Short mmCIF file of C-alpha atoms in Angstrom, two decimals:
data_model
loop_
_atom_site.label_atom_id
_atom_site.label_comp_id
_atom_site.label_asym_id
_atom_site.label_seq_id
_atom_site.Cartn_x
_atom_site.Cartn_y
_atom_site.Cartn_z
CA MET S 1 26.59 -17.47 -5.13
CA SER S 2 23.28 -17.02 -3.24
CA GLY S 3 22.95 -13.46 -4.61
CA VAL S 4 23.45 -14.83 -8.24
CA LEU S 5 20.87 -17.45 -7.60
CA ASN S 6 18.33 -14.94 -6.14
CA LEU S 7 18.88 -12.72 -9.24
CA LEU S 8 18.42 -15.60 -11.62
CA LEU S 9 15.20 -16.74 -9.86
CA ALA S 10 13.79 -13.24 -9.82
CA ASN S 11 14.41 -12.74 -13.48
CA ALA S 12 13.02 -16.28 -14.28
CA LYS S 13 9.73 -15.28 -12.75
CA ILE S 14 8.91 -18.95 -11.76
CA PRO S 15 6.47 -20.04 -9.18
CA PRO S 16 7.69 -21.56 -5.81
CA PRO S 17 7.89 -25.27 -5.87
CA ILE S 18 6.35 -25.49 -2.43
CA VAL S 19 4.23 -23.21 -0.33
CA THR S 20 3.62 -23.27 3.44
CA TYR S 21 -0.21 -22.94 4.18
CA LEU S 22 -2.46 -22.20 7.17
CA VAL S 23 -6.12 -23.05 6.57
CA VAL S 24 -8.48 -21.90 9.35
CA ALA S 25 -12.30 -22.67 9.10
CA GLY S 26 -15.04 -20.55 10.53
CA GLY S 27 -16.01 -20.97 14.10
CA GLY S 28 -19.45 -22.46 15.23
CA GLY S 29 -22.31 -20.30 16.51
CA SER S 30 -23.67 -20.61 19.99
CA GLY S 31 -26.86 -22.54 20.74
CA THR S 32 -30.12 -20.66 21.39
CA GLY S 33 -30.95 -20.21 25.11
CA SER S 34 -34.18 -18.35 25.95
CA ASN S 35 -34.24 -18.53 29.74
CA ARG S 36 -31.80 -21.32 29.71
CA GLN S 37 -28.03 -21.59 28.99
CA ALA S 38 -26.83 -22.33 25.52
CA GLY S 39 -23.70 -24.21 24.70
CA ALA S 40 -20.74 -22.37 23.15
CA GLY S 41 -19.63 -22.75 19.58
CA GLY S 42 -16.55 -24.90 18.77
CA ALA S 43 -13.50 -23.42 16.95
CA GLY S 44 -13.13 -24.11 13.23
CA GLY S 45 -10.72 -26.71 11.98
CA PHE S 46 -6.99 -25.76 11.77
CA LEU S 47 -4.56 -27.33 9.22
CA THR S 48 -1.09 -26.30 8.30
CA GLY S 49 1.62 -27.87 6.20
CA THR S 50 3.24 -27.65 2.79
CA LEU S 51 1.92 -28.11 -0.80
CA SER S 52 3.71 -28.37 -4.13
CA VAL S 53 2.35 -25.88 -6.65
CA ALA S 54 3.00 -25.45 -10.43
CA LYS S 55 2.85 -22.51 -12.93
CA GLY S 56 -0.46 -22.13 -14.64
CA THR S 57 -2.31 -24.33 -12.28
CA THR S 58 -5.36 -22.83 -10.42
CA TYR S 59 -5.81 -23.40 -6.82
CA THR S 60 -9.19 -22.91 -5.16
CA THR S 61 -9.18 -20.74 -2.15
CA THR S 62 -12.26 -20.29 0.16
CA VAL S 63 -12.40 -18.49 3.54
CA GLY S 64 -15.14 -19.93 5.69
CA GLY S 65 -17.73 -17.80 7.40
CA GLY S 66 -18.57 -18.01 11.10
CA GLY S 67 -21.65 -19.93 12.04
CA ALA S 68 -24.80 -17.94 12.94
CA GLU S 69 -26.81 -18.82 16.05
CA TYR S 70 -27.28 -22.62 16.21
CA THR S 71 -25.33 -23.16 13.06
CA ASN S 72 -21.93 -24.78 12.27
CA GLY S 73 -19.17 -22.70 10.87
CA SER S 74 -18.30 -22.99 7.25
CA ASN S 75 -15.27 -24.94 5.76
CA SER S 76 -12.13 -23.03 4.51
CA VAL S 77 -10.26 -24.52 1.56
CA PHE S 78 -6.89 -24.23 -0.15
CA SER S 79 -6.48 -26.54 -3.08
CA SER S 80 -7.05 -30.07 -1.75
CA ILE S 81 -6.84 -28.92 1.84
CA THR S 82 -10.12 -28.49 3.60
CA SER S 83 -10.53 -27.34 7.21
CA THR S 84 -13.94 -28.23 8.78
CA GLY S 85 -16.17 -25.49 10.27
CA GLY S 86 -16.54 -25.53 14.03
CA GLY S 87 -19.56 -27.22 15.62
CA ARG S 88 -22.52 -25.26 16.95
CA GLY S 89 -23.42 -25.13 20.64
CA GLY S 90 -26.34 -27.07 22.10
CA ARG S 91 -29.53 -25.23 22.78
CA ASN S 92 -32.13 -25.24 25.49
CA LEU S 93 -35.54 -24.25 24.33
CA SER S 94 -38.29 -26.82 24.08
CA SER S 95 -35.62 -29.44 24.31
CA ASN S 96 -32.02 -29.75 25.37
CA THR S 97 -29.50 -30.62 22.63
CA ALA S 98 -25.91 -31.72 22.46
CA GLY S 99 -23.26 -29.70 20.78
CA THR S 100 -22.46 -30.87 17.22
CA ALA S 101 -19.30 -32.20 15.76
CA GLY S 102 -17.08 -29.96 13.66
CA GLY S 103 -13.37 -28.91 13.30
CA SER S 104 -13.72 -28.52 17.12
CA GLY S 105 -17.06 -29.58 18.68
CA GLY S 106 -19.66 -27.32 20.21
CA GLY S 107 -20.48 -27.26 23.78
CA GLY S 108 -23.48 -29.12 25.19
CA ALA S 109 -26.48 -27.31 26.68
CA GLY S 110 -27.17 -27.66 30.41
CA SER S 111 -30.25 -26.93 32.43
CA GLY S 112 -32.22 -27.75 35.49
CA PHE S 113 -33.59 -30.76 33.53
CA THR S 114 -30.62 -32.41 32.08
CA GLY S 115 -27.14 -31.85 30.76
CA ARG S 116 -26.04 -32.66 27.17
CA ALA S 117 -22.80 -33.80 25.71
CA GLY S 118 -20.34 -31.66 23.77
CA GLY S 119 -19.71 -32.47 20.11
CA ALA S 120 -16.63 -34.25 18.80
CA GLY S 121 -13.73 -32.54 17.04
CA THR S 122 -12.26 -33.73 13.76
CA SER S 123 -9.03 -35.64 14.01
CA GLY S 124 -6.06 -33.50 13.47
CA GLN S 125 -8.10 -30.33 13.36
CA GLY S 126 -9.57 -29.60 16.74
CA SER S 127 -10.86 -30.85 20.01
CA THR S 128 -14.10 -32.04 21.68
CA GLY S 129 -16.66 -29.55 23.20
CA GLY S 130 -17.44 -29.60 26.92
CA ASN S 131 -20.55 -31.18 28.45
CA GLY S 132 -23.40 -29.23 29.89
CA VAL S 133 -24.39 -30.23 33.35
CA PHE S 134 -27.57 -31.00 35.37
CA PHE S 135 -27.82 -29.02 38.52
CA GLY S 136 -31.36 -28.68 39.74
CA ALA S 137 -34.78 -27.38 38.58
CA SER S 138 -34.65 -24.19 40.65
CA THR S 139 -31.01 -23.17 39.95
CA GLY S 140 -30.08 -24.60 36.59
CA GLY S 141 -26.78 -25.80 35.33
CA GLY S 142 -23.91 -24.48 33.26
CA SER S 143 -23.34 -25.30 29.62
CA GLY S 144 -20.18 -26.59 27.97
CA GLY S 145 -17.36 -24.61 26.50
CA GLY S 146 -16.52 -25.04 22.86
CA GLY S 147 -13.53 -27.04 21.90
CA GLY S 148 -10.30 -25.32 20.59
CA LYS S 149 -7.44 -26.48 18.57
CA GLY S 150 -5.17 -26.60 21.55
CA ALA S 151 -7.52 -28.15 24.23
CA VAL S 152 -11.00 -29.53 24.74
CA GLY S 153 -13.79 -27.29 26.00
CA ALA S 154 -14.43 -27.42 29.73
CA ASN S 155 -17.57 -28.97 31.14
CA GLY S 156 -20.10 -26.89 32.87
CA SER S 157 -19.76 -27.14 36.68
CA GLY S 158 -22.63 -26.58 39.03
CA ASN S 159 -24.39 -23.69 37.50
CA ASN S 160 -21.31 -22.22 35.83
CA GLY S 161 -20.48 -22.36 32.19
CA GLY S 162 -17.27 -24.07 31.08
CA ASN S 163 -14.43 -22.17 29.54
CA GLY S 164 -13.56 -22.50 25.82
CA GLY S 165 -10.61 -24.67 24.84
CA VAL S 166 -7.44 -22.61 23.97
CA GLY S 167 -6.26 -22.10 20.46
CA LEU S 168 -2.72 -22.45 18.94
CA ALA S 169 -0.16 -19.98 17.76
CA ASN S 170 0.05 -18.90 14.11
CA PRO S 171 2.86 -21.05 12.66
CA ILE S 172 3.50 -18.83 9.68
CA THR S 173 3.97 -15.33 11.16
CA GLY S 174 5.56 -16.54 14.46
CA SER S 175 4.05 -13.68 16.31
CA THR S 176 3.19 -13.97 19.94
CA THR S 177 0.56 -11.35 20.73
CA GLY S 178 -3.10 -10.68 19.67
CA GLN S 179 -6.04 -12.54 18.55
CA ASN S 180 -6.34 -11.91 14.84
CA VAL S 181 -4.51 -12.42 11.50
CA SER S 182 -1.57 -10.25 12.56
CA GLY S 183 -1.25 -12.00 15.96
CA THR S 184 -0.62 -15.34 17.36
CA TYR S 185 -3.61 -17.52 18.52
CA TYR S 186 -6.39 -19.00 16.34
CA LEU S 187 -9.24 -21.30 16.97
CA SER S 188 -10.19 -21.19 20.56
CA GLY S 189 -13.62 -22.33 21.65
CA GLY S 190 -16.30 -20.05 23.03
CA GLY S 191 -17.19 -19.91 26.65
CA GLY S 192 -20.32 -21.64 27.95
CA GLY S 193 -23.36 -19.72 29.07
CA THR S 194 -25.16 -20.18 32.40
CA ILE S 195 -28.76 -19.92 33.63
CA ARG S 196 -30.51 -16.70 34.63
CA PHE S 197 -33.02 -17.65 37.24
CA GLY S 198 -32.23 -18.95 40.80
CA SER S 199 -28.60 -18.51 41.98
CA ALA S 200 -26.97 -17.34 38.75
CA GLY S 201 -23.48 -18.66 38.18
CA SER S 202 -20.61 -17.41 36.16
CA ALA S 203 -20.30 -17.60 32.38
CA GLY S 204 -17.22 -19.30 30.78
CA SER S 205 -14.51 -17.31 29.20
CA GLY S 206 -13.41 -17.73 25.58
CA GLY S 207 -10.01 -19.38 25.08
CA ASN S 208 -7.06 -17.41 23.77
CA GLY S 209 -7.59 -17.36 20.12
CA GLY S 210 -10.81 -15.49 19.32
CA GLY S 211 -13.37 -17.48 21.21
CA GLY S 212 -16.21 -15.39 22.44
CA ALA S 213 -17.12 -15.22 26.14
CA GLY S 214 -20.37 -16.70 27.56
CA ASN S 215 -23.09 -14.49 29.22
CA THR S 216 -25.41 -14.97 32.12
CA THR S 217 -28.12 -12.58 31.01
CA ALA S 218 -27.97 -12.10 27.26
CA ALA S 219 -26.52 -13.60 24.07
CA GLY S 220 -22.92 -14.81 24.08
CA THR S 221 -20.09 -12.85 22.55
CA ASN S 222 -19.26 -13.32 18.89
CA GLY S 223 -16.05 -15.03 17.91
CA THR S 224 -13.32 -12.75 16.59
CA THR S 225 -13.15 -12.22 12.85
CA ASN S 226 -10.49 -14.26 11.01
CA THR S 227 -9.49 -16.42 13.92
CA GLY S 228 -12.08 -19.24 13.60
CA GLY S 229 -12.95 -18.78 17.23
CA GLY S 230 -16.30 -20.16 18.53
CA ALA S 231 -19.14 -17.97 19.72
CA GLY S 232 -19.82 -17.63 23.44
CA GLY S 233 -22.97 -19.39 24.91
CA GLY S 234 -25.68 -17.20 26.49
CA GLN S 235 -29.15 -17.38 27.88
CA ALA S 236 -30.97 -15.23 25.36
CA ALA S 237 -32.26 -15.80 21.86
CA GLY S 238 -30.19 -14.25 19.15
CA GLY S 239 -27.00 -16.12 20.12
CA GLY S 240 -23.42 -15.37 19.16
CA VAL S 241 -21.84 -15.78 15.80
CA GLY S 242 -18.61 -17.65 15.25
CA GLY S 243 -15.49 -15.93 13.94
CA SER S 244 -14.75 -16.22 10.27
CA GLY S 245 -11.71 -18.21 9.15
CA VAL S 246 -8.61 -17.22 7.23
CA VAL S 247 -6.31 -18.81 4.63
CA ILE S 248 -2.53 -17.88 4.58
CA ILE S 249 0.19 -19.03 2.22
CA SER S 250 3.87 -18.18 2.48
CA TYR S 251 7.01 -18.92 0.35
CA PRO S 252 10.44 -17.36 -0.29
CA ALA S 253 10.19 -13.82 -1.69
CA TYR S 254 12.69 -14.51 -4.57
CA PHE S 255 9.92 -16.46 -6.35
CA ASN S 256 7.36 -14.57 -8.34
CA ASP S 257 4.14 -13.14 -7.05
CA LEU S 258 0.70 -14.69 -7.79
CA THR S 259 -0.23 -13.85 -11.40
CA SER S 260 -3.93 -14.30 -10.90
CA ILE S 261 -6.27 -13.73 -7.93
CA ASP S 262 -10.03 -13.80 -8.59
CA VAL S 263 -11.98 -10.63 -7.66
CA GLY S 264 -14.07 -12.58 -5.27
CA LEU S 265 -11.11 -12.90 -2.77
CA THR S 266 -10.14 -10.27 -0.29
CA TYR S 267 -6.45 -10.39 0.65
CA THR S 268 -3.31 -8.60 1.72
CA LYS S 269 0.22 -9.35 0.51
CA THR S 270 3.26 -8.73 2.88
CA THR S 271 6.83 -9.64 3.11
CA ALA S 272 8.45 -10.78 6.33
CA SER S 273 11.64 -12.72 7.09
CA GLY S 274 12.47 -13.16 3.48
CA ASN S 275 9.02 -14.65 2.63
CA THR S 276 6.03 -13.47 0.64
CA ILE S 277 2.84 -13.89 2.62
CA TYR S 278 -0.67 -13.74 1.17
CA THR S 279 -3.47 -13.61 3.76
CA PHE S 280 -6.94 -14.24 2.38
CA THR S 281 -9.66 -12.88 4.77
CA ASP S 282 -12.86 -13.21 2.87
CA GLY S 283 -14.49 -14.72 -0.19
CA THR S 284 -13.91 -17.61 -2.55
CA GLY S 285 -12.11 -17.99 -5.92
CA ASN S 286 -9.03 -19.25 -7.66
CA ILE S 287 -5.35 -18.15 -7.51
CA SER S 288 -2.39 -19.03 -9.73
CA TRP S 289 1.22 -18.42 -10.46
#
């Protein structure tokens, strides 16, 4: 009977009644940190669930970009689902600043003058960034790691940067390796930077899931493309850029393919475990069945 049903559905060319989605926003950029340690960017927001769809209805799809230096990441959208871009890290130039709120919050700057708080995460999407720490005028202090979907960013400790919060596994592909759209983990926070002068400490590591590592002598590492990972904090101007987001939808392969995808969207279509999977990696536009 199941074979007959599959054949009838294939011939009917009807859209799926329900799709499973994963909407990952862009990660936050690091703070600026000329001669001081900058906070790490927070991971972008992460939302997953199911949505009813209908033939002939258009569904807006937007892949959020990663935030540049001292800038939040951009939101990602699928229909009515919006994931919030990651918060940027705090900076330490003429003044120390806290990390900003986002999908996950950015890490706060730390210095020999004062430490600043990490930004808040968005409920259901991510976690809080770590705090920067005061250590001393001659030796400085570590900045906070960015928050991740799976855990808060670590606070700076002494003159060491805090690690980024870990991400979560991809619930659609079910894979368990890697840090990109074909792998498992998304949305880790970036690692916190640390100061250069005095007794230099260690920079924080990015969490598993595309978060960039911190740096003790230069700009932090960028977040990984299409993971929403936050940028690592550093101690030089020209800080790290957050990783771009991704939008993935999945549904049983016996339903018909999308009939319309705007040219502004970059995507791949695959089939796995009896499901059709569309992975949108860049751009914005409408899709429909």
